[in-house]
Tab-separated table of C-alpha atoms in Angstrom:
chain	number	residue	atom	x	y	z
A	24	UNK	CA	-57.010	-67.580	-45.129
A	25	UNK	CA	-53.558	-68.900	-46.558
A	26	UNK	CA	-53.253	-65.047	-47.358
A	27	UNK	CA	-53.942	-63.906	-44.006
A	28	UNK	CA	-51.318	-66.774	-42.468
A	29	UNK	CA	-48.540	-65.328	-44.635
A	30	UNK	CA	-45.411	-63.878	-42.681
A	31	UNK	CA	-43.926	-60.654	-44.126
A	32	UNK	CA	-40.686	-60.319	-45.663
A	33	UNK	CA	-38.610	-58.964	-42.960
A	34	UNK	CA	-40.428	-61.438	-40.238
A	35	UNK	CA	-39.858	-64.360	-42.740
A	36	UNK	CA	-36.200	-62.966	-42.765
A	37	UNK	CA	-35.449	-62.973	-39.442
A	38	UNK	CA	-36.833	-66.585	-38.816
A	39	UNK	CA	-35.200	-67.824	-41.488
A	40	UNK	CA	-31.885	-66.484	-40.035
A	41	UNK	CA	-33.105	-67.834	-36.707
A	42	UNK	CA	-33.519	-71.674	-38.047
A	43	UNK	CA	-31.121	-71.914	-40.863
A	44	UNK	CA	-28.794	-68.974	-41.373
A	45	UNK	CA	-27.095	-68.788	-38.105
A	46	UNK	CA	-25.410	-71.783	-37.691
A	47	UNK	CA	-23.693	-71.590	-41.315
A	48	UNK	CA	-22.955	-68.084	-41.250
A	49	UNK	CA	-19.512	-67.156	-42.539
A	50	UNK	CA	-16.332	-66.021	-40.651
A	51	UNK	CA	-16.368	-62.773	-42.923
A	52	UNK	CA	-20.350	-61.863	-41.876
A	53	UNK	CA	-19.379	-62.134	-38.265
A	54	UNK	CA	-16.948	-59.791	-38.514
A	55	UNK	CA	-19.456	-56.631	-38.180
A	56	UNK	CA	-20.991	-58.273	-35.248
A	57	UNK	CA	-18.069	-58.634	-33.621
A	58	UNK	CA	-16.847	-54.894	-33.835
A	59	UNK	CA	-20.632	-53.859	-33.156
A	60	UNK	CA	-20.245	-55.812	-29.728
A	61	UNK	CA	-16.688	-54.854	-28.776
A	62	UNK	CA	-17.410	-51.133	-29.963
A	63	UNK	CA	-20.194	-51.625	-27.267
A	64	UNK	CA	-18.342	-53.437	-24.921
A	65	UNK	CA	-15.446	-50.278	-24.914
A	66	UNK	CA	-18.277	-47.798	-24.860
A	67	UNK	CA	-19.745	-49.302	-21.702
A	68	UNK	CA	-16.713	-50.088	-19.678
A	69	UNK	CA	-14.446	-46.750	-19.757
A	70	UNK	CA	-10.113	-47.418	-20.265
A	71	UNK	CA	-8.353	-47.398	-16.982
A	72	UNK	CA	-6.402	-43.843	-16.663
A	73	UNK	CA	-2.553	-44.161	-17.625
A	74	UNK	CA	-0.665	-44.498	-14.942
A	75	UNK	CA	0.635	-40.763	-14.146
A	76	UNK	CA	4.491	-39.986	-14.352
A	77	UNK	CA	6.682	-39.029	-11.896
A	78	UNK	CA	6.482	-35.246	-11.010
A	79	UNK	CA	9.700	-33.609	-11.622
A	80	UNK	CA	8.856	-30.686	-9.206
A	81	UNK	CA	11.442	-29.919	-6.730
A	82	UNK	CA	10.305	-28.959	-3.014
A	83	UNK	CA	12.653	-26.937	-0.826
A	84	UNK	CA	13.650	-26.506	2.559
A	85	UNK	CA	13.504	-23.212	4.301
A	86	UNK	CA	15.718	-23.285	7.513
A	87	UNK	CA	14.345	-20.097	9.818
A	88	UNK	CA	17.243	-19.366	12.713
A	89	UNK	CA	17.310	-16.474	15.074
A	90	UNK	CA	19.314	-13.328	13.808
A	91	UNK	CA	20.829	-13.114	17.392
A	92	UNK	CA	21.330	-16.674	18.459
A	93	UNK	CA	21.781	-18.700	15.202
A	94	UNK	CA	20.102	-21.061	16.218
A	95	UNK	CA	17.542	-22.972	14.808
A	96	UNK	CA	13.801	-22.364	15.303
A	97	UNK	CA	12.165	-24.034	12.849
A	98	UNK	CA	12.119	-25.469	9.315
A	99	UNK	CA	9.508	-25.450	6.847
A	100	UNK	CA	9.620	-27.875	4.085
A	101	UNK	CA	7.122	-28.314	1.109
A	102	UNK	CA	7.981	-25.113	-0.216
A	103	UNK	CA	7.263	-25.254	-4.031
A	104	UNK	CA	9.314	-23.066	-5.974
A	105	UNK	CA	6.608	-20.646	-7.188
A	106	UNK	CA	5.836	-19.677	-3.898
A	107	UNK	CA	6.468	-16.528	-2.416
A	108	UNK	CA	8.089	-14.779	1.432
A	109	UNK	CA	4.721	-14.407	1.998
A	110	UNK	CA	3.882	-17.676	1.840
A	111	UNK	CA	7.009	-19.302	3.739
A	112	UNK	CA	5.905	-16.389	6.873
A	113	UNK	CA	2.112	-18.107	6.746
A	114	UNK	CA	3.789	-21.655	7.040
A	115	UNK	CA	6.102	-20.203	9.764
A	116	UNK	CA	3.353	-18.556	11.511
A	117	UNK	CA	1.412	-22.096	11.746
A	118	UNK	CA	4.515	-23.827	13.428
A	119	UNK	CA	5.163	-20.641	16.106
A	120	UNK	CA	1.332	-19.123	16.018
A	121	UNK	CA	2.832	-16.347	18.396
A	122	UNK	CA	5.085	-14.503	15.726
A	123	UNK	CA	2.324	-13.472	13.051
A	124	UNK	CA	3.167	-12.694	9.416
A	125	UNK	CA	3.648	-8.851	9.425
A	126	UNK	CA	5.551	-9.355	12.415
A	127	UNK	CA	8.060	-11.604	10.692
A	128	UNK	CA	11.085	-10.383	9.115
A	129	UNK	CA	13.547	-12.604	7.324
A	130	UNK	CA	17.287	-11.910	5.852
A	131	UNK	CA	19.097	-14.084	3.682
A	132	UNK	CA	22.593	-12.140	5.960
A	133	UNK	CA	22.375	-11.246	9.706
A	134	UNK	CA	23.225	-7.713	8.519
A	135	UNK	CA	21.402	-7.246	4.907
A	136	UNK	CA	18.077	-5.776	3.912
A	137	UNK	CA	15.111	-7.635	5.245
A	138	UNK	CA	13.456	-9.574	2.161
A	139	UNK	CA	9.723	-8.537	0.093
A	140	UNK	CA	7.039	-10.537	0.688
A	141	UNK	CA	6.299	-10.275	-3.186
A	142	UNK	CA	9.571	-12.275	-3.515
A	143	UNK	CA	9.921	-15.618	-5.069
A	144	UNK	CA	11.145	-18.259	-3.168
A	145	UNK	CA	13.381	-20.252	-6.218
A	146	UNK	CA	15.289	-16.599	-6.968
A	147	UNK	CA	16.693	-17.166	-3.113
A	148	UNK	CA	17.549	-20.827	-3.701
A	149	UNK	CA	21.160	-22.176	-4.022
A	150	UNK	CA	20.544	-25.566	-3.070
A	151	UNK	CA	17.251	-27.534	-2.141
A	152	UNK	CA	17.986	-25.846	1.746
A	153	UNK	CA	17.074	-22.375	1.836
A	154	UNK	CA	18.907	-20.581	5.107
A	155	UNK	CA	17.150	-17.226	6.515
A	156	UNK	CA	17.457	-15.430	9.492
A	157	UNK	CA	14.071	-14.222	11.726
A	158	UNK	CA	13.888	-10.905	13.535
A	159	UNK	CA	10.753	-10.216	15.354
A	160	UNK	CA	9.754	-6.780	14.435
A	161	UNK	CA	7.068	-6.337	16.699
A	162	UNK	CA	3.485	-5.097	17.503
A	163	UNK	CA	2.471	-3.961	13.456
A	164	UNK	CA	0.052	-1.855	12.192
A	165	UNK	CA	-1.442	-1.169	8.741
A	166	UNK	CA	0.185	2.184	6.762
A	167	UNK	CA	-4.102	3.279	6.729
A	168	UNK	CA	-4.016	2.538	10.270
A	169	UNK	CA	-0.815	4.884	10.531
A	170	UNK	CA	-1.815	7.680	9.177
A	171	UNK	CA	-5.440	8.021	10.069
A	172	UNK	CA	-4.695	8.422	13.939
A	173	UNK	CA	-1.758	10.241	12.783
A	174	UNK	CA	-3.656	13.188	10.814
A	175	UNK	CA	-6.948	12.620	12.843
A	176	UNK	CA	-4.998	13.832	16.358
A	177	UNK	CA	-4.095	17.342	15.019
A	178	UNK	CA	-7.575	17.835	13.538
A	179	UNK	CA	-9.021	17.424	16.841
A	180	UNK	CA	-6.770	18.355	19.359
A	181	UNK	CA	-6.773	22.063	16.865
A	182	UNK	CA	-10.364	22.640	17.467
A	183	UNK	CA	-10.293	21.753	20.718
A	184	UNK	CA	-7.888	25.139	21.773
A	185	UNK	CA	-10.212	26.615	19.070
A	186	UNK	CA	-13.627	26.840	21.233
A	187	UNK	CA	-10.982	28.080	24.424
A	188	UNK	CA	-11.954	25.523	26.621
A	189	UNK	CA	-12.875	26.522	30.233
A	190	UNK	CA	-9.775	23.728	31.428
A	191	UNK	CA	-7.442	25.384	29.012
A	192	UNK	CA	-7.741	29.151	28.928
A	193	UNK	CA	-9.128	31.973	31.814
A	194	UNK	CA	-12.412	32.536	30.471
A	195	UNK	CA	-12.372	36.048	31.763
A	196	UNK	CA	-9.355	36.959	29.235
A	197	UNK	CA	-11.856	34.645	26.373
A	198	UNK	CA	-14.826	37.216	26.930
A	199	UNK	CA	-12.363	40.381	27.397
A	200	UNK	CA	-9.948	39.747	24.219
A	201	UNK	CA	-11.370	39.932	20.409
A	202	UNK	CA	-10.472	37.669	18.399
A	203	UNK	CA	-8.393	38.853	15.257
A	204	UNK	CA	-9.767	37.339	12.027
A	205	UNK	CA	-6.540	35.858	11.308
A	206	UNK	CA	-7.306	33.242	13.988
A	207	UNK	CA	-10.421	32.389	12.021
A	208	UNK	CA	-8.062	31.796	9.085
A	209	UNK	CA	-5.516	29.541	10.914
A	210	UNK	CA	-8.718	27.422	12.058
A	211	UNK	CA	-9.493	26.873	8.827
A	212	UNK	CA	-6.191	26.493	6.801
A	213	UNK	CA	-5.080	23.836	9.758
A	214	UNK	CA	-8.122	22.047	9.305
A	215	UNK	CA	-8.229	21.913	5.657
A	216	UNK	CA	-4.332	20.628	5.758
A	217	UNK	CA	-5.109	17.785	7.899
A	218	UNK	CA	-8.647	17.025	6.434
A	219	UNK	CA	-6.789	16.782	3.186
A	220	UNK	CA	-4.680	14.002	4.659
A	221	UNK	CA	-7.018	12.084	5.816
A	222	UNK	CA	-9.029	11.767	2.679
A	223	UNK	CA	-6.355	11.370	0.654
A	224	UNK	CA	-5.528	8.271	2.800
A	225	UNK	CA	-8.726	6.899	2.235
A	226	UNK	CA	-8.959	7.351	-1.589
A	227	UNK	CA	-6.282	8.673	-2.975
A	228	UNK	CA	-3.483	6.993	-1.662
A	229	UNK	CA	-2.216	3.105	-2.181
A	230	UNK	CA	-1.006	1.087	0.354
A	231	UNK	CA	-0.736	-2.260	-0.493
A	232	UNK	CA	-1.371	-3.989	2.691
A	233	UNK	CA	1.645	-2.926	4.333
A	234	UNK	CA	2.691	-2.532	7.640
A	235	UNK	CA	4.836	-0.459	9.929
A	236	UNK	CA	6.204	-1.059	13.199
A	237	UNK	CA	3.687	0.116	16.338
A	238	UNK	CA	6.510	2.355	18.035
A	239	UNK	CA	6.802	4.331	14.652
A	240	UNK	CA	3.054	5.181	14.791
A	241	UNK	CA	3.625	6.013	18.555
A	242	UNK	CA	6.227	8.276	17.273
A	243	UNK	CA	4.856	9.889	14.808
A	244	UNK	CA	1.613	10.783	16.596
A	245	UNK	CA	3.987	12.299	20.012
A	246	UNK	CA	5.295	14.540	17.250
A	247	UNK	CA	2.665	15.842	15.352
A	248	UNK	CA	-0.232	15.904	18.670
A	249	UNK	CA	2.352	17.851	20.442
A	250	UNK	CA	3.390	20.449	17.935
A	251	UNK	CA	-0.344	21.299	17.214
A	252	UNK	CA	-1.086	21.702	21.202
A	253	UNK	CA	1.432	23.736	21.272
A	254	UNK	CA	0.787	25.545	17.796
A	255	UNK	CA	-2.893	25.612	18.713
A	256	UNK	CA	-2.549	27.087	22.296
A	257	UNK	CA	-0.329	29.983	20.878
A	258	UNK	CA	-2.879	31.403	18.058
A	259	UNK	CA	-6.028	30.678	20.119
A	260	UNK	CA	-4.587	32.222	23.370
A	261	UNK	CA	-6.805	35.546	24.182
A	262	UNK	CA	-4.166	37.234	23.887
A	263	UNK	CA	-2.795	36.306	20.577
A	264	UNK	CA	-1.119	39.472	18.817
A	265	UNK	CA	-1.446	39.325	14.885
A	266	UNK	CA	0.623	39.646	11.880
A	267	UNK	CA	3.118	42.515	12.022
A	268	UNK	CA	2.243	43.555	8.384
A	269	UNK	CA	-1.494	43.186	8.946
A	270	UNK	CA	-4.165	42.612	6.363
A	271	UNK	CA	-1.494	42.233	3.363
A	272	UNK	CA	0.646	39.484	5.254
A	273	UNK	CA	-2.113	37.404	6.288
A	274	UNK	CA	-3.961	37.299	2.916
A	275	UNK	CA	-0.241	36.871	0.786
A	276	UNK	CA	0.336	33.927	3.335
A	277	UNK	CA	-3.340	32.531	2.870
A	278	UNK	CA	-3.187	32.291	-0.965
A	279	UNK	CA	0.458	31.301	-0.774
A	280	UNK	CA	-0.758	28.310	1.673
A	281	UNK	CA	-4.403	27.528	-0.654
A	282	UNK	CA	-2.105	27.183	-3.708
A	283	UNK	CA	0.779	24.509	-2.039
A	284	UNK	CA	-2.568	22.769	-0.054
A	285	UNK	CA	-3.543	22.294	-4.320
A	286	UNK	CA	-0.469	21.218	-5.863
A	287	UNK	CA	0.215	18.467	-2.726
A	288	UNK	CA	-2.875	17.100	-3.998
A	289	UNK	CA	-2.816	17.038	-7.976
A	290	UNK	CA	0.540	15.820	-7.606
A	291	UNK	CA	-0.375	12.911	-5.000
A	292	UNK	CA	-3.002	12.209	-7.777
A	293	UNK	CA	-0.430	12.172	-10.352
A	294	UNK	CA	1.771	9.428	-8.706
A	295	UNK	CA	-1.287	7.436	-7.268
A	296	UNK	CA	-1.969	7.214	-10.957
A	297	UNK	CA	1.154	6.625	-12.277
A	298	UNK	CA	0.896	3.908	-10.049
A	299	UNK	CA	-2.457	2.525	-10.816
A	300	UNK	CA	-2.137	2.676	-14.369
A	301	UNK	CA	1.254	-0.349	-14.045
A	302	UNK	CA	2.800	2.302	-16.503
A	303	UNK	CA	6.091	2.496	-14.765
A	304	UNK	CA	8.722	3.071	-17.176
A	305	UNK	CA	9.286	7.007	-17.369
A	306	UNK	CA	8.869	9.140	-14.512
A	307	UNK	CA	5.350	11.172	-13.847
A	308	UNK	CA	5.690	14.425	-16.530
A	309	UNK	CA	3.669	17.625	-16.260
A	310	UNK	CA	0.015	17.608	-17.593
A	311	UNK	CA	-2.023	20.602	-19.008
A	312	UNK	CA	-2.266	21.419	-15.079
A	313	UNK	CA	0.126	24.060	-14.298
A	314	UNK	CA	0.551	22.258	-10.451
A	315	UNK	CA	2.239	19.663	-11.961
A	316	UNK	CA	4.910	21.176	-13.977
A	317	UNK	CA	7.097	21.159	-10.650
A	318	UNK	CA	7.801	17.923	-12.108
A	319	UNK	CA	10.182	19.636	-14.705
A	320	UNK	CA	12.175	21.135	-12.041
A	321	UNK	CA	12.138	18.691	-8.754
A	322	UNK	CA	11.636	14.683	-8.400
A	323	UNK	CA	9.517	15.630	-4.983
A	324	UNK	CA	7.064	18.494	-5.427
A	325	UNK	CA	4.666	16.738	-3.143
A	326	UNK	CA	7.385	17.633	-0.553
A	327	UNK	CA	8.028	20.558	-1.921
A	328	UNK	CA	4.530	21.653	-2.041
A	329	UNK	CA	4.497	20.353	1.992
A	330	UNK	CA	7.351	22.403	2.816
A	331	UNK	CA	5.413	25.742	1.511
A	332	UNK	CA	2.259	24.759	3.402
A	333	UNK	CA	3.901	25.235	6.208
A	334	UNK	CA	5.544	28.174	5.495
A	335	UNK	CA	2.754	29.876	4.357
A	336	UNK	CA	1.186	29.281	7.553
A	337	UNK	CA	4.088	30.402	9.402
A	338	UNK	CA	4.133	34.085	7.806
A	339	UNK	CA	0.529	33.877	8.088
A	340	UNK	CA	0.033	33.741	11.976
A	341	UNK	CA	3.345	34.915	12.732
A	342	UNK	CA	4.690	32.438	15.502
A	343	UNK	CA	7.527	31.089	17.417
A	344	UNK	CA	6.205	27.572	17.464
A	345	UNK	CA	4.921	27.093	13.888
A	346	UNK	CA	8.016	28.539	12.891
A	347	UNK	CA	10.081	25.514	14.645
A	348	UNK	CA	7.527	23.070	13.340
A	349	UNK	CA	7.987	24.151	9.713
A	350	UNK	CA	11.853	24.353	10.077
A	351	UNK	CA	11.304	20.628	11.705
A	352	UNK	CA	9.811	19.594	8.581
A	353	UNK	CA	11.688	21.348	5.888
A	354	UNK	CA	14.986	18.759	7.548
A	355	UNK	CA	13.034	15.802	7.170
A	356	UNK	CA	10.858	16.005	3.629
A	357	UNK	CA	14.555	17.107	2.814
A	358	UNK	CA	15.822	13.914	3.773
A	359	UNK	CA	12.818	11.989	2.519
A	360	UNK	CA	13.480	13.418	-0.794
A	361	UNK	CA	17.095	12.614	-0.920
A	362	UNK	CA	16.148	9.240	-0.067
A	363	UNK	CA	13.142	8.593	-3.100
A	364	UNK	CA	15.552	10.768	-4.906
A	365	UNK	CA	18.519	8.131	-4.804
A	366	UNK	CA	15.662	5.763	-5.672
A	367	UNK	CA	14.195	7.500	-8.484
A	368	UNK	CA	17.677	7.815	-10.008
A	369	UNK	CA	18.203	4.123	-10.159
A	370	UNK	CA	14.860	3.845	-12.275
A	371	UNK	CA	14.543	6.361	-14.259
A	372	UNK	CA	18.206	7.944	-14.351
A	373	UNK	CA	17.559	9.954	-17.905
A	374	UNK	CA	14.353	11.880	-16.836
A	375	UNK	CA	15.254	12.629	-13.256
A	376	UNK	CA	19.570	13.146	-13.562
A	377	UNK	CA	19.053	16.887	-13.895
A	378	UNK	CA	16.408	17.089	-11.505
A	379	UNK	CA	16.585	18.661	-7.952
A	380	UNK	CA	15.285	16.721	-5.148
A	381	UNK	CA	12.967	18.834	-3.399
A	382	UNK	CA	13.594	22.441	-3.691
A	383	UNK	CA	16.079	23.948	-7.254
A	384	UNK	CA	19.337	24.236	-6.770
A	385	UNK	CA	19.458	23.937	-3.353
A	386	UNK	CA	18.451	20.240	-2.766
């Protein structure tokens, strides 16, 4: 029974330490107990965050006045100096909701070069009060936009004088006339330009989310819908005369056009992926494709290859008004080519310095 009454050692222990040990304990055996607690004490009640210094980031000022006026329309402040044009038009377009972003263009001088959207804010800065001026640029559409109605009008409006609509030709002179086979051709070789275009818009090309000015669009369509009605109503008319040099003209002229319709397009895929590929330090050079080794000769052969579309098509069908149109558009790739020319020149001087712009020799 005394056996069965007997405590264990680590009971007999802890009572012991309960009755006698704990009031004499020693300053150096409280020690552990005390960092136990305080080591529990930390863990359960978390350090208050330092107190956070003062940011050293400087905000700036962007004073907007009116190109015209000089006066003052608004100011937007806050502007960090990692933002961008982009961002200044978004914060402008919140104070004066009627003058949209793309509609926005800003000039550090009333008479310089209207500033990128891609540009940062801090390279424009002189002080902590940035000055531009505003123009209003108006109604704005998207480049897609642009050139989809643009290309999408002739390829219509072509097939339309194609089926010699009741409202557009006699229909006696339709039944009485055969058609020459060339006119077949021209169908097809206009089509195939302009469906070309359009898909080439939609993959090939990239645009970048720009945006051009309605009236240019407005422009552009006038010209091109008006040259193909009048193109179009020439080769479809019943009485359409062909080629002076008959069979042999018309198929010189078709392969002539089939080959320029080719290189326009390898060598829009070579610069699409020139500019995919962020490899921008040389200019595009030839590949194993022989379409692409107008590259060693011109900095343009897309407009080159453009340019001898339209030729082509002109010796092909033999008429006044495709004629005009491709002498139309030889003066402006010409001048478009000067222009990327200059441009090219300033970027990649070695390659392109003994380069032609659009055509040897000539241009």
């Amino acid at each position: 029974m005394h056996r069965s009454q007997k405590l264990s050692a680590p009971q007999h222990q802890r009572d012991l330490a309960a009755h006698e040990g704990a009031p004499s304990m020693s300053h150096n055996d409280t020690r552990p107990l005390f960092n136990f607690s305080q080591l529990g004490l930390s863990a359960g009640h978390p350090k208050p965050a330092p107190a956070l210094k003062h940011s050293k980031i400087t905000y700036f000022e962007v004073e907007i006045l009116d190109v015209q006026s000089k006066k003052q329309i608004c100011i937007v402040d806050k502007v960090s100096p990692s933002s961008t044009l982009l961002d200044v038009k978004h914060k402008f377009h919140k104070a004066c909701p009627q003058w949209y972003p793309s509609r926005v263009g800003l000039q550090l001088e009333r008479n310089g070069p209207y500033l990128k959207d891609s540009i940062n804010i801090q390279s424009l800065a002189v002080s902590s009060i940035i000055t531009l001026y505003f123009t209003d640029l108006g109604q704005q559409v998207r480049w897609t936009t642009f050139f989809l109605t643009e290309y999408t009008g002739p390829l219509l409006i072509y097939l339309l004088f194609y089926i010699r609509l009741s409202t557009i030709y006699d229909q006696v002179e339709s039944r009485k006339y055969f058609r020459h086979p060339v006119v077949h051709l021209a169908c097809f070789c206009h089509c195939l330009h302009y469906i070309r275009h359009l898909l080439e818009t939609l993959f090939v090309h990239k645009f970048s989310g720009g945006h051009t000015p309605l009236k240019n669009m407005i422009k552009g369509c006038a010209f091109y819908w008006g040259f193909t009605s009048w193109i179009a109503y020439y080769i479809n008319h019943p009485r359409y005369t062909p080629p002076s040099f008959g069979h042999r003209q018309v198929s010189f002229a078709a392969l002539a056009f089939l080959m320029c319709e080719a290189g326009n397009h390898f060598i829009n895929v070579a610069l699409a992926h020139q500019n995919n590929s962020g490899l921008k330090a040389c200019f595009p050079s030839p590949t194993y494709n022989p379409f692409t080794w107008l590259f060693l000769l011109v900095s343009c052969p897309n407009y080159t290859y453009e340019v001898g579309s339209w030729i082509s098509f002109t010796v092909m069908t033999q008429t006044l008004p495709v004629g005009i149109f491709a002498f139309l558009m030889v003066i402006q790739m010409s001048l478009w080519a000067q222009k990327k020319h200059k441009l090219y020149l300033k970027r990649f001087n070695p390659e392109v310095r003994r380069k032609a712009a659009m055509i040897p020799i000539i241009f």
